[in-house]
Amino acid sequence: MADVCRHEGLKSWVAEVAAMCRPDRTHWCDGSKGEYDLLMAQMVEAGAAVPLEKRPNCFLFRSDPTDVARVEARTYLSTASPEDAGPTNNWIDPAELKRTMTALYDGCMSGRTMYVIPFSMGPIGSPLAKIGVQITDSPYAVVNMHIMTRVGSKVLEELGSGGEFIPCLHSVGAPLAPGEADVPWPCAPMEEKYISHFPEENLIWSYGSGYGGNALLGKKCLSLRIASSIARREGWMAEHMLILRLTNPEGRQYHIAGAFPSACGKTNLAMIRPTIPGWKAETIGDDICWMKVRPDGRLHAINPETGFFGVAPGTSHASNPVATEMLMEDTIFTNCALTGDGDVWWEDMDGPPPDHAIDWKGKDWTPDSAVPAAHPNARFTAPASRCPTEIHDWDDPEGVPIDILIFGGRRSSVIPLVYESFDWDHGVFMGASASSEATAAILDKVSPVRRDPFAMQPFCGYNMGDYFQHWFEMGDRLGDKAPRIFYVNWFRKGEDGRWLWPGFGENSRVLKWMCDRVDGKVGARETAIGLMPEEGGIDLSGLSMPVGDMEELLRVDVEGWRGEIPDTERHFSQFGSHFTDRLRAQVAGIRKRLGLD
Ligand code: OXD
Ligand code: MN
C-alpha cells in the first residue's frame, strides 16, 4: 500500500509520526475484508475480542473501565486566540498543547504496529466529501474505521499526488517495554488523555483513549469539529443530525434532517418504521449530516459515514426493530454483556434477562446483581449496508435535497409535541435555545436542563456565537428554497408522570404533519412560540389515546415558557460580543409574544 501512495506530503507526515512515536512496524491499510478478518483474528488470539457464536461475524470487546465514553473535559479546541474557540470549548494555546502532546507521543507506539488509514468521509470523489488519514496504534480503531468510513487504496488514488487530506493522529498512549505483555484494552490515565483539534491547520491529535469518538477520528473530531470550522469558511454546514427519507402513499419523497442531543432517540428516529398506512421511511444517517447549497439552490445532504456507532442499551424490538435485525451479523459490540450461549445482552433488550451473564467488566452477573450487565454507553458498530431500511442510492455524490429540519430534546414539561418556526430566523432561535434533560427520572420537574444548541454543544469547532451567525447567513443564501424548521419533544409527561406520547413508530404521525405543512395541505395556528397543529391536524387514525392527552401535548404552557426565558438569556449571554443581533431580535420577539415586555 505504501507504494500506492503518490502523495509526498502524506509520506513525509507518516515518516515524521513514525520517528516521533517509534512503532515496531508500520502497516498501510487497504480497507479489504482480508485485512479486517486478519486484524480480528489477531485480536481474538490476543484475548481482546470474543467471537459471538450466536451472531455470525460478530465480536465483543470490553474496554478498560476508565475508558468508556467521549471525554468532554479532556477535549480541546486549540486556536491562536481563545475567543475563536469560544465559551463552549476547552482551550489551550496551540504551541503549549503541541509541546505537551509531543512529549506524550515520544516513543508512545513502541512494541506496537502503527496503522495508516486513508479514509473518505462521504462518497469518494463527491463534491461534498473530505479525505482524512488516521494514524493509529489501535487495531480496534482500524476495524471500526473500516465499518464507519470508506477506507483504502481508492482513497489514495483520489488523493493523487497533491490532494488535500486532514491528518488525524491517534495513539492509545500505552507503549510496551521489550517483552512486556499487552492488556486487552490499552489506554492512558484520564489526566494524560487529550482529544485535540487545531482547526486553523485542519489537524487532529488524539492521545490516551481507545473509545468511540475519542479514537474513531473520522466521526466527531473530523466530521463535526474540524468540518464545522471548514464549513463556515467554505459556506456549507456540518451538523449533528440524522437524515431520513419519507415517502407518502402517492410516492412523493421528503428528506428530513434532525438534530437531537445524545440519548434522545436519534438512532431510533433514523430507523423509524411508520405506523401510518402507506408511508415508508428509509435511513440515510443517524448522526452526522453535511449540507451544501447545490446548483438548484437547495440544501443537499450526505451522511459522510458508512456505519452506525449506536448505544446498545435500550435497543429492542419495541424501540428499534430495524436495528435489532441489523445487529444480527457483521457487528462489533463494545461493553455489552456476554451470555452463556455466546450472545450479547444489554438492559432493556427483548425478553427476560439471562439467569447468568458475564458483565462488561468481565465479571459474573445475575439479575440480582446491583450493577447493570452492560455499560450504559455500551455500543454497536454496524455497517450501513446491513440496515434493512438504508436507502439504496445513498452513495449518490449529490446527496439528497432537504425539505425539513428538526430540532428536539428530552423535556418532561413545557415543550409541546411539535411546533413550526415562523420563518428561518425564528428556526435559528429554536435551534440555538434547544434544551434537554439529563435523565428521564420520575416526575422530573426539577431535573436539570442543559442547553445544547443545535445538539452541537460538544461538537462545534469554533465560537458558537459565530456558528449562530453562520446559520442566519445560510438562510439568507437559501431564501425561499430553505427547508422548513420544526421543533419536537417526544418526552412530555402528564401530571401523573406518564409519557403522553407513545413515540417510536407513532412519531411518523408528527412527521406526516410536517410533510403536509410543506405541501400546504394542512393549516396551523399561530401561537406565542410558533405555528402549531390545528385540532385534528395530526393524523391519529387507528391510535387510541386517553382523552385529553393530545390537548396537553399541544398546549402552550405560557407560564412555563415565561420561566424558560431567563435561562435562555443566561445561556446566550456567554457569547458576549459574538452574540448576533439577529438572535437578540428573536429574544425580543418571543418576550413580547409571551407578554413579558
Ligand atoms: C454519539 C454522541 O456518540 O452524540 O453519537 O454522543
Ligand atoms: Mn452523536
Coordinates of C-alpha atoms and ligand atoms in Angstrom, one line a residue, residues 70 219-220 240 262 287 379 459, ligand 1:
R70 CA -16.2 10.6 25.0
K219 CA -16.5 10.9 13.4
K220 CA -16.9 13.7 16.0
H240 CA -25.0 16.6 14.3
S262 CA -27.3 12.1 22.8
D287 CA -25.5 11.0 13.5
R379 CA -22.1 0.4 21.7
F459 CA -19.0 19.4 18.7
Ligands
OXD1 C1 -22.6 10.0 19.8 C2 -22.9 11.1 20.7 O1 -21.9 9.0 20.2 O2 -23.5 12.1 20.2 O3 -23.1 10.0 18.7 O4 -22.5 11.1 21.8

